[in-house]
Amino acid sequence: MTKQEVILANQQYLFPSVFHYFKEPLVVTKAKDQFVWDADGNKYLDFFGGIVTISVGHCNDTVNQKVHEQIDKLWHVSTVFANEPQAALAKRVAEITPGGKLTKSFFTNSGTEANETAVLTARCYTGNHEIVALRHSYHGRSAVAMAATGQASWRLGGPAPSGFVHAINAYCYRCPLSLTYPSCNVQCARDMEEMIRTSTSGRIAGFIAEPIQGVGGFITPPKEYFEIVAAIVKKAGGVFISDEVQTGWGRTGGKWFGIEHWGVTPDIITSAKGLGNGSPVGLTVARPEIADALKGTTISTFGGNPVTATAAKAVIDFIDENKLMINAAETGAYLRGKLEEMKAKYPIIGDIRGMGLMQALELVEDRESKKPDTQATLAVMEAARENRLLIGKGGTYGNVIRVTPPLNISKSDVDDFTLRLDASFKHVTATRMAGAAR
Ligand SMILES: Cc1ncc(COP(=O)(O)O)c(C=O)c1O
């Protein structure tokens, strides 16, 4: 197919909800490590990684070799038969969960399913029904996951299933309580108690939260946040589900899981994306007594598939053996420094936030009003494409640029990225000034 035929076939044969970035969709034909090529042969530096998924580089040689070997040995048996790759992956995951406390896994195919499984397990364990989630969160596209999601644009199909309430989040740049950290005394976290008392039956099944809200625009709570809310949730009978679909596997630097930066051990962790480096794997891992409460028959035909389980374990081993959690912290700090320099140059950058190799820039019309600048965000995305750089978009107001390169990049890649992003901001700023002068 030609590039044009691909685009036309997409329009004709896919649901229109399968949307693409850019005015003209980018047709990707191949990728290697931190680079992606389009149908015209142009090479791009990929600092988004297929939505925070390429954790160890596109088509990583080590991972791919193990996958190739497994494909020739055993593709599929389903969970009604035991297989070694699933067992080995479950054991490896158990070894690295916070404090080694979450030791039983259930594998599925996506983050959505991982969260479905977590909500179901929390309800079975506690005997309670209600789930507290956060505003500005994203948890997936099933009915339950959309009900947990805290952004209108991702909640399709009318009224959501009952049993979900949303607490205010720790969005310090746009504090929902109009307070300022640290003098706020993290009031947003303390509000959880009143929220449970007034908006639920008082006894909840669980609290689900992303340590850093991904689709929400890398909203990063202050260090006290999770300790305060976790204690309140526990008092109300609920378990704490940490949705690590974006923050897992070293992305935030120095730790396997994002929540470890807040010094809290969750009861359940869910993940997907970076765990498979592109192969479809969803994970729900829980404390054993909680996992044991999910009794009765339930099945995921492809969950723990020998090929995807092989890929996932190879990814974990690669991150470990190549000390990529340390690289994410060090190269992430270097990247953060470059972004702060850019903020000093361009007033449309209102906020820089994130951890490790998970960094975001929130764009505003001016720093006083903080009015979200969605148009500038789209323009920077297009300009970055022209400069052969791929970055992501996010935020409830569509005004956040997300930067999530593979964890095995080097500082020279960051320098390359900085040149390309800086040129993109320069272009957008100059175009605007020319437009204003006209
Ligand atoms: C935090 C979070 N949870 C869950 C999901 C859903 O994952 P999936 O798209 O694999 O179903 C996503 C996807 O972006 C996510 O970012």
Short mmCIF file of C-alpha atoms and ligand atoms in Angstrom, two decimals:
data_model
loop_
_atom_site.label_atom_id
_atom_site.label_comp_id
_atom_site.label_asym_id
_atom_site.label_seq_id
_atom_site.Cartn_x
_atom_site.Cartn_y
_atom_site.Cartn_z
CA MET A 1 0.00 0.00 0.00
CA THR A 2 1.17 3.54 -0.62
CA LYS A 3 1.11 6.07 2.20
CA GLN A 4 -2.07 7.58 0.79
CA GLU A 5 -3.73 4.16 0.50
CA VAL A 6 -2.95 3.45 4.15
CA ILE A 7 -4.52 6.73 5.23
CA LEU A 8 -7.59 6.17 3.04
CA ALA A 9 -8.03 2.57 4.24
CA ASN A 10 -7.84 3.81 7.82
CA GLN A 11 -10.60 6.32 7.11
CA GLN A 12 -12.76 3.77 5.31
CA TYR A 13 -12.29 0.62 7.38
CA LEU A 14 -11.49 1.70 10.93
CA PHE A 15 -13.82 3.17 13.51
CA PRO A 16 -13.40 6.95 13.39
CA SER A 17 -12.55 6.81 17.09
CA VAL A 18 -9.15 5.44 15.99
CA PHE A 19 -7.77 8.97 15.78
CA HIS A 20 -4.26 9.98 14.79
CA TYR A 21 -1.90 12.78 15.75
CA PHE A 22 -1.19 15.56 13.23
CA LYS A 23 -3.15 17.24 10.41
CA GLU A 24 -1.84 14.56 8.06
CA PRO A 25 -1.46 11.19 9.81
CA LEU A 26 2.12 9.94 10.13
CA VAL A 27 2.43 6.50 8.53
CA VAL A 28 5.20 4.64 10.34
CA THR A 29 6.90 1.81 8.48
CA LYS A 30 9.76 0.73 10.73
CA ALA A 31 11.57 1.52 13.96
CA LYS A 32 14.85 0.71 15.69
CA ASP A 33 16.00 1.74 19.17
CA GLN A 34 15.12 5.44 19.62
CA PHE A 35 14.30 6.03 15.95
CA VAL A 36 11.20 5.68 13.77
CA TRP A 37 10.91 5.94 9.96
CA ASP A 38 7.89 7.12 7.99
CA ALA A 39 6.60 5.95 4.62
CA ASP A 40 8.68 8.61 2.82
CA GLY A 41 11.87 7.33 4.44
CA ASN A 42 12.19 10.22 6.92
CA LYS A 43 13.88 9.33 10.21
CA TYR A 44 12.49 10.65 13.52
CA LEU A 45 13.88 10.78 17.02
CA ASP A 46 11.14 9.11 19.07
CA PHE A 47 10.71 10.70 22.50
CA PHE A 48 7.20 9.33 23.06
CA GLY A 49 7.76 5.61 22.48
CA GLY A 50 4.33 4.64 21.14
CA ILE A 51 2.63 6.27 24.14
CA VAL A 52 5.06 5.50 26.98
CA THR A 53 5.44 1.91 25.82
CA ILE A 54 8.86 1.52 24.20
CA SER A 55 10.81 1.14 27.43
CA VAL A 56 13.99 -0.45 26.05
CA GLY A 57 14.04 0.83 22.47
CA HIS A 58 12.14 -0.23 19.38
CA CYS A 59 12.77 -3.81 18.26
CA ASN A 60 15.33 -4.27 21.04
CA ASP A 61 17.76 -6.98 19.86
CA THR A 62 17.93 -8.87 23.16
CA VAL A 63 14.17 -8.91 23.68
CA ASN A 64 13.44 -9.74 20.05
CA GLN A 65 15.86 -12.66 20.01
CA LYS A 66 14.12 -14.25 23.01
CA VAL A 67 10.71 -13.62 21.42
CA HIS A 68 11.83 -15.20 18.13
CA GLU A 69 13.06 -18.31 19.94
CA GLN A 70 9.79 -18.58 21.88
CA ILE A 71 7.62 -18.12 18.78
CA ASP A 72 9.26 -21.15 17.20
CA LYS A 73 8.75 -23.22 20.35
CA LEU A 74 5.27 -22.42 21.70
CA TRP A 75 2.86 -19.64 20.73
CA HIS A 76 -0.23 -20.36 22.71
CA VAL A 77 -1.80 -22.76 25.20
CA SER A 78 -4.21 -20.50 27.20
CA THR A 79 -4.23 -20.39 30.96
CA VAL A 80 -5.91 -23.79 31.31
CA PHE A 81 -2.45 -25.27 30.74
CA ALA A 82 0.67 -24.29 32.63
CA ASN A 83 3.62 -22.85 30.75
CA GLU A 84 7.11 -21.86 31.80
CA PRO A 85 7.27 -18.27 30.45
CA GLN A 86 4.18 -17.24 32.46
CA ALA A 87 5.51 -18.92 35.62
CA ALA A 88 8.95 -17.35 35.19
CA LEU A 89 7.47 -13.89 34.60
CA ALA A 90 5.19 -14.15 37.67
CA LYS A 91 8.18 -15.16 39.83
CA ARG A 92 10.31 -12.29 38.48
CA VAL A 93 7.53 -9.75 39.10
CA ALA A 94 7.07 -11.03 42.66
CA GLU A 95 10.79 -10.46 43.33
CA ILE A 96 10.68 -6.78 42.41
CA THR A 97 7.37 -5.47 43.75
CA PRO A 98 7.73 -2.94 46.59
CA GLY A 99 9.11 -4.72 49.65
CA GLY A 100 8.54 -8.05 47.85
CA LYS A 101 5.00 -7.88 49.26
CA LEU A 102 2.90 -8.24 46.10
CA THR A 103 3.54 -11.78 45.00
CA LYS A 104 0.57 -13.09 43.01
CA SER A 105 -0.06 -12.05 39.42
CA PHE A 106 -2.93 -12.25 36.95
CA PHE A 107 -1.93 -11.58 33.35
CA THR A 108 -4.14 -10.05 30.68
CA ASN A 109 -3.55 -8.13 27.45
CA SER A 110 -3.85 -4.43 28.30
CA GLY A 111 -3.87 -1.81 31.01
CA THR A 112 -7.64 -1.63 30.80
CA GLU A 113 -8.00 -5.31 31.63
CA ALA A 114 -5.39 -5.04 34.36
CA ASN A 115 -7.52 -2.35 36.03
CA GLU A 116 -10.75 -4.33 35.50
CA THR A 117 -9.09 -7.24 37.29
CA ALA A 118 -7.86 -5.00 40.11
CA VAL A 119 -11.31 -3.48 40.73
CA LEU A 120 -12.93 -6.92 40.72
CA THR A 121 -10.30 -8.28 43.11
CA ALA A 122 -10.67 -5.32 45.48
CA ARG A 123 -14.44 -5.87 45.57
CA CYS A 124 -14.08 -9.63 46.21
CA TYR A 125 -11.51 -9.06 48.98
CA THR A 126 -13.27 -6.30 50.86
CA GLY A 127 -16.89 -7.22 50.21
CA ASN A 128 -17.41 -3.53 49.50
CA HIS A 129 -18.35 -2.02 46.16
CA GLU A 130 -17.38 1.61 45.83
CA ILE A 131 -14.14 2.68 44.21
CA VAL A 132 -12.56 6.08 44.71
CA ALA A 133 -10.57 7.43 41.78
CA LEU A 134 -9.05 10.82 41.08
CA ARG A 135 -10.09 13.69 38.88
CA HIS A 136 -7.89 14.02 35.77
CA SER A 137 -7.06 10.29 35.89
CA TYR A 138 -7.08 7.82 33.00
CA HIS A 139 -7.58 4.09 33.57
CA GLY A 140 -8.63 2.64 30.22
CA ARG A 141 -11.48 2.15 27.80
CA SER A 142 -13.80 -0.54 29.18
CA ALA A 143 -17.01 0.48 30.96
CA VAL A 144 -15.41 0.02 34.39
CA ALA A 145 -12.14 1.69 33.40
CA MET A 146 -13.98 4.65 31.88
CA ALA A 147 -16.06 4.95 35.05
CA ALA A 148 -12.81 5.21 37.00
CA THR A 149 -11.37 7.73 34.56
CA GLY A 150 -11.58 11.36 35.63
CA GLN A 151 -11.70 13.18 32.27
CA ALA A 152 -14.96 13.76 30.37
CA SER A 153 -13.37 13.39 26.94
CA TRP A 154 -12.37 9.78 27.71
CA ARG A 155 -15.74 8.75 29.17
CA LEU A 156 -17.86 7.71 26.20
CA GLY A 157 -21.26 6.08 25.97
CA GLY A 158 -23.42 7.95 28.42
CA PRO A 159 -23.88 7.16 32.12
CA ALA A 160 -21.04 5.09 33.56
CA PRO A 161 -21.51 2.02 35.79
CA SER A 162 -22.29 2.98 39.36
CA GLY A 163 -19.91 2.65 42.25
CA PHE A 164 -17.23 5.19 41.31
CA VAL A 165 -16.55 8.56 42.90
CA HIS A 166 -13.76 11.01 42.17
CA ALA A 167 -11.65 12.78 44.74
CA ILE A 168 -9.78 15.99 43.95
CA ASN A 169 -6.24 15.41 42.76
CA ALA A 170 -2.97 17.04 43.67
CA TYR A 171 -2.70 19.28 40.61
CA CYS A 172 -0.41 21.85 42.22
CA TYR A 173 -0.07 23.99 39.08
CA ARG A 174 -3.87 24.38 39.03
CA CYS A 175 -4.71 23.63 42.66
CA PRO A 176 -8.41 22.66 42.86
CA LEU A 177 -8.51 24.37 46.27
CA SER A 178 -6.63 27.48 45.06
CA LEU A 179 -3.92 26.87 47.63
CA THR A 180 -0.13 26.80 47.32
CA TYR A 181 2.20 23.98 48.32
CA PRO A 182 3.61 23.57 50.97
CA SER A 183 1.59 26.10 52.98
CA CYS A 184 -1.57 24.23 51.79
CA ASN A 185 -0.66 21.40 54.20
CA VAL A 186 -1.63 19.03 51.34
CA GLN A 187 -5.30 19.81 51.93
CA CYS A 188 -6.27 17.95 48.73
CA ALA A 189 -5.12 14.68 50.30
CA ARG A 190 -6.86 15.38 53.61
CA ASP A 191 -10.11 16.11 51.77
CA MET A 192 -10.29 12.38 50.97
CA GLU A 193 -11.75 11.72 54.45
CA GLU A 194 -14.62 14.16 53.97
CA MET A 195 -15.16 12.93 50.43
CA ILE A 196 -15.57 9.31 51.59
CA ARG A 197 -17.82 10.44 54.45
CA THR A 198 -20.10 12.47 52.19
CA SER A 199 -20.02 10.80 48.76
CA THR A 200 -19.83 7.05 49.53
CA SER A 201 -21.47 4.64 51.95
CA GLY A 202 -18.42 5.08 54.17
CA ARG A 203 -16.98 1.63 53.43
CA ILE A 204 -15.11 1.44 50.15
CA ALA A 205 -13.57 -1.38 48.11
CA GLY A 206 -10.58 0.61 47.04
CA PHE A 207 -8.79 3.66 45.80
CA ILE A 208 -7.21 3.61 42.35
CA ALA A 209 -4.61 6.19 41.36
CA GLU A 210 -1.69 6.71 39.04
CA PRO A 211 1.36 7.87 41.02
CA ILE A 212 1.89 10.40 38.20
CA GLN A 213 -1.25 11.00 36.14
CA GLY A 214 -0.20 10.06 32.62
CA VAL A 215 -2.91 11.03 30.14
CA GLY A 216 -3.79 13.83 32.58
CA GLY A 217 -0.45 15.46 31.72
CA PHE A 218 2.09 13.98 34.14
CA ILE A 219 0.48 15.60 37.17
CA THR A 220 2.88 14.81 40.00
CA PRO A 221 1.62 14.96 43.60
CA PRO A 222 3.77 16.32 46.44
CA LYS A 223 5.79 13.85 48.49
CA GLU A 224 3.31 13.65 51.38
CA TYR A 225 0.26 12.96 49.22
CA PHE A 226 -0.02 9.17 49.00
CA GLU A 227 0.88 8.47 52.60
CA ILE A 228 -2.02 10.66 53.73
CA VAL A 229 -4.61 9.27 51.31
CA ALA A 230 -3.52 5.64 51.75
CA ALA A 231 -4.14 5.85 55.50
CA ILE A 232 -7.62 7.34 54.97
CA VAL A 233 -8.50 4.69 52.39
CA LYS A 234 -7.37 1.90 54.69
CA LYS A 235 -9.50 3.29 57.53
CA ALA A 236 -12.53 3.17 55.21
CA GLY A 237 -11.87 -0.53 54.50
CA GLY A 238 -10.42 -0.06 51.02
CA VAL A 239 -7.32 -1.35 49.29
CA PHE A 240 -4.90 0.89 47.40
CA ILE A 241 -4.50 0.11 43.69
CA SER A 242 -1.50 1.81 42.11
CA ASP A 243 -2.03 2.09 38.36
CA GLU A 244 1.52 1.87 37.05
CA VAL A 245 0.64 1.48 33.39
CA GLN A 246 2.80 4.51 32.61
CA THR A 247 4.96 4.86 35.72
CA GLY A 248 6.19 1.26 36.05
CA TRP A 249 9.45 -0.47 35.14
CA GLY A 250 11.94 2.23 36.04
CA ARG A 251 10.35 5.05 34.02
CA THR A 252 10.38 7.47 36.98
CA GLY A 253 14.05 6.79 37.76
CA GLY A 254 15.78 4.79 40.48
CA LYS A 255 12.79 2.57 41.38
CA TRP A 256 10.85 -0.15 39.63
CA PHE A 257 7.50 1.47 40.40
CA GLY A 258 6.45 5.10 40.60
CA ILE A 259 4.65 4.73 43.92
CA GLU A 260 7.94 3.80 45.63
CA HIS A 261 8.95 7.49 45.44
CA TRP A 262 6.12 8.25 47.88
CA GLY A 263 7.22 5.57 50.36
CA VAL A 264 3.88 3.77 50.25
CA THR A 265 3.35 0.08 49.54
CA PRO A 266 0.14 -0.44 47.57
CA ASP A 267 -2.05 -3.52 47.90
CA ILE A 268 -2.42 -4.04 44.17
CA ILE A 269 -0.31 -2.80 41.26
CA THR A 270 -1.56 -2.76 37.68
CA SER A 271 0.61 -2.33 34.62
CA ALA A 272 0.96 -2.84 30.88
CA LYS A 273 2.63 -0.59 28.22
CA GLY A 274 6.38 -0.51 29.05
CA LEU A 275 6.33 -4.00 30.52
CA GLY A 276 6.00 -5.53 27.06
CA ASN A 277 7.97 -2.91 25.08
CA GLY A 278 5.20 -3.18 22.49
CA SER A 279 3.94 -6.69 23.04
CA PRO A 280 0.40 -6.78 24.52
CA VAL A 281 0.66 -7.69 28.18
CA GLY A 282 -1.41 -6.54 31.15
CA LEU A 283 -0.47 -7.26 34.75
CA THR A 284 -2.42 -7.20 38.01
CA VAL A 285 -0.19 -8.13 40.93
CA ALA A 286 -1.49 -8.21 44.50
CA ARG A 287 -0.68 -9.13 48.04
CA PRO A 288 -1.35 -12.88 48.25
CA GLU A 289 -4.31 -12.65 50.63
CA ILE A 290 -5.98 -10.18 48.28
CA ALA A 291 -5.30 -12.24 45.15
CA ASP A 292 -6.67 -15.31 46.95
CA ALA A 293 -10.03 -13.57 47.35
CA LEU A 294 -10.66 -13.70 43.59
CA LYS A 295 -12.22 -17.13 43.78
CA GLY A 296 -14.29 -18.90 41.16
CA THR A 297 -13.71 -19.20 37.46
CA THR A 298 -12.36 -16.35 35.43
CA ILE A 299 -10.15 -16.60 32.40
CA SER A 300 -8.07 -14.52 30.02
CA THR A 301 -7.45 -16.63 26.91
CA PHE A 302 -4.30 -14.73 25.94
CA GLY A 303 -3.25 -13.75 29.47
CA GLY A 304 0.23 -15.03 30.25
CA ASN A 305 0.68 -16.06 26.63
CA PRO A 306 4.12 -17.73 26.32
CA VAL A 307 5.31 -15.19 23.73
CA THR A 308 4.19 -12.01 25.48
CA ALA A 309 5.33 -13.38 28.85
CA THR A 310 8.75 -14.07 27.32
CA ALA A 311 8.88 -10.51 26.00
CA ALA A 312 7.88 -9.04 29.37
CA LYS A 313 10.46 -11.01 31.34
CA ALA A 314 13.14 -10.14 28.78
CA VAL A 315 12.23 -6.44 29.21
CA ILE A 316 12.52 -6.64 33.02
CA ASP A 317 15.85 -8.47 32.76
CA PHE A 318 17.17 -5.96 30.21
CA ILE A 319 16.24 -3.01 32.45
CA ASP A 320 17.89 -4.70 35.42
CA GLU A 321 21.06 -5.89 33.68
CA ASN A 322 21.65 -2.53 31.99
CA LYS A 323 20.87 -0.51 35.13
CA LEU A 324 18.27 1.49 33.23
CA MET A 325 16.51 2.66 36.39
CA ILE A 326 19.69 4.56 37.23
CA ASN A 327 19.96 5.84 33.66
CA ALA A 328 16.35 7.03 33.83
CA ALA A 329 17.19 9.02 36.99
CA GLU A 330 20.44 10.50 35.66
CA THR A 331 19.47 11.15 32.05
CA GLY A 332 16.05 12.23 33.29
CA ALA A 333 17.68 14.88 35.52
CA TYR A 334 19.72 16.05 32.53
CA LEU A 335 16.57 16.23 30.40
CA ARG A 336 14.76 18.13 33.14
CA GLY A 337 17.58 20.69 33.22
CA LYS A 338 17.24 21.23 29.47
CA LEU A 339 13.46 21.67 29.77
CA GLU A 340 13.86 24.20 32.59
CA GLU A 341 16.25 26.18 30.34
CA MET A 342 13.61 26.13 27.63
CA LYS A 343 10.98 27.35 30.10
CA ALA A 344 13.20 30.34 30.87
CA LYS A 345 13.23 31.17 27.14
CA TYR A 346 9.59 30.63 26.13
CA PRO A 347 6.79 32.25 28.20
CA ILE A 348 4.20 29.84 26.76
CA ILE A 349 5.75 27.10 28.89
CA GLY A 350 3.88 27.48 32.17
CA ASP A 351 5.02 24.38 34.03
CA ILE A 352 7.57 21.58 33.78
CA ARG A 353 6.89 18.48 35.85
CA GLY A 354 7.44 14.75 36.10
CA MET A 355 10.11 12.35 37.28
CA GLY A 356 12.96 10.50 35.59
CA LEU A 357 12.30 9.98 31.90
CA MET A 358 8.66 11.00 32.27
CA GLN A 359 8.61 14.78 31.83
CA ALA A 360 5.92 17.18 30.69
CA LEU A 361 5.56 20.79 29.61
CA GLU A 362 2.21 22.52 30.20
CA LEU A 363 1.57 25.33 27.69
CA VAL A 364 -0.39 28.44 28.61
CA GLU A 365 -1.44 31.65 26.87
CA ASP A 366 0.33 33.59 29.61
CA ARG A 367 1.76 32.68 32.99
CA GLU A 368 -0.54 35.07 34.83
CA SER A 369 -3.91 33.69 33.67
CA LYS A 370 -2.56 30.14 33.04
CA LYS A 371 -5.19 29.81 30.32
CA PRO A 372 -4.45 26.46 28.60
CA ASP A 373 -2.94 27.00 25.14
CA THR A 374 -4.27 24.07 23.16
CA GLN A 375 -3.51 25.70 19.80
CA ALA A 376 0.13 26.30 20.68
CA THR A 377 0.41 22.68 21.80
CA LEU A 378 -0.88 21.45 18.44
CA ALA A 379 1.45 23.86 16.64
CA VAL A 380 4.49 22.65 18.61
CA MET A 381 3.55 19.04 17.83
CA GLU A 382 3.38 19.82 14.09
CA ALA A 383 6.62 21.81 14.20
CA ALA A 384 8.35 18.97 16.06
CA ARG A 385 7.24 16.59 13.34
CA GLU A 386 8.81 18.91 10.76
CA ASN A 387 11.99 18.81 12.88
CA ARG A 388 11.78 14.99 12.83
CA LEU A 389 10.96 14.67 16.51
CA LEU A 390 8.07 12.68 17.99
CA ILE A 391 6.58 13.88 21.28
CA GLY A 392 3.22 13.21 22.94
CA LYS A 393 0.22 15.31 23.81
CA GLY A 394 -1.92 15.06 26.93
CA GLY A 395 -3.70 16.93 29.68
CA THR A 396 -7.40 17.39 30.34
CA TYR A 397 -7.20 20.66 28.40
CA GLY A 398 -5.03 19.22 25.59
CA ASN A 399 -2.19 21.61 26.43
CA VAL A 400 0.54 19.33 27.77
CA ILE A 401 3.50 17.96 25.86
CA ARG A 402 4.64 14.58 27.11
CA VAL A 403 8.25 13.43 26.82
CA THR A 404 8.94 9.74 27.42
CA PRO A 405 11.93 8.39 25.49
CA PRO A 406 13.18 4.80 25.88
CA LEU A 407 15.00 4.25 29.18
CA ASN A 408 18.25 3.37 27.39
CA ILE A 409 18.88 6.71 25.72
CA SER A 410 22.00 8.75 26.44
CA LYS A 411 22.65 12.42 27.16
CA SER A 412 23.61 12.98 23.52
CA ASP A 413 20.07 11.89 22.56
CA VAL A 414 18.75 14.50 24.99
CA ASP A 415 20.98 17.13 23.33
CA ASP A 416 19.58 16.12 19.94
CA PHE A 417 16.03 16.27 21.35
CA THR A 418 16.68 19.70 22.86
CA LEU A 419 17.84 21.16 19.54
CA ARG A 420 14.77 19.83 17.77
CA LEU A 421 12.25 20.89 20.42
CA ASP A 422 13.88 24.30 20.82
CA ALA A 423 13.64 24.85 17.05
CA SER A 424 9.96 23.88 17.24
CA PHE A 425 9.21 26.38 20.03
CA LYS A 426 11.19 29.05 18.19
CA HIS A 427 9.12 28.46 15.05
CA VAL A 428 5.77 28.57 16.88
CA THR A 429 6.73 31.69 18.84
CA ALA A 430 8.00 33.49 15.71
CA THR A 431 4.88 32.54 13.71
CA ARG A 432 2.68 33.90 16.48
CA MET A 433 4.60 37.15 16.73
CA ALA A 434 4.37 37.58 12.96
CA GLY A 435 0.61 36.88 13.15
CA ALA A 436 0.17 39.42 15.96
CA ALA A 437 2.10 42.08 14.01
CA ARG A 438 -0.13 41.68 10.95
C1 LIG B 1 -2.47 4.96 33.55
C2 LIG B 1 -3.16 4.14 32.51
N1 LIG B 1 -3.95 3.14 32.91
C3 LIG B 1 -4.58 2.35 32.02
C4 LIG B 1 -4.43 2.54 30.66
C5 LIG B 1 -5.12 1.65 29.70
O1 LIG B 1 -4.18 0.84 29.07
P1 LIG B 1 -4.54 0.12 27.67
O2 LIG B 1 -4.61 1.20 26.64
O3 LIG B 1 -3.38 -0.82 27.49
O4 LIG B 1 -5.81 -0.58 27.86
C6 LIG B 1 -3.60 3.58 30.21
C7 LIG B 1 -3.43 3.83 28.78
O5 LIG B 1 -2.99 4.87 28.35
C8 LIG B 1 -2.95 4.40 31.16
O6 LIG B 1 -2.16 5.41 30.79
#
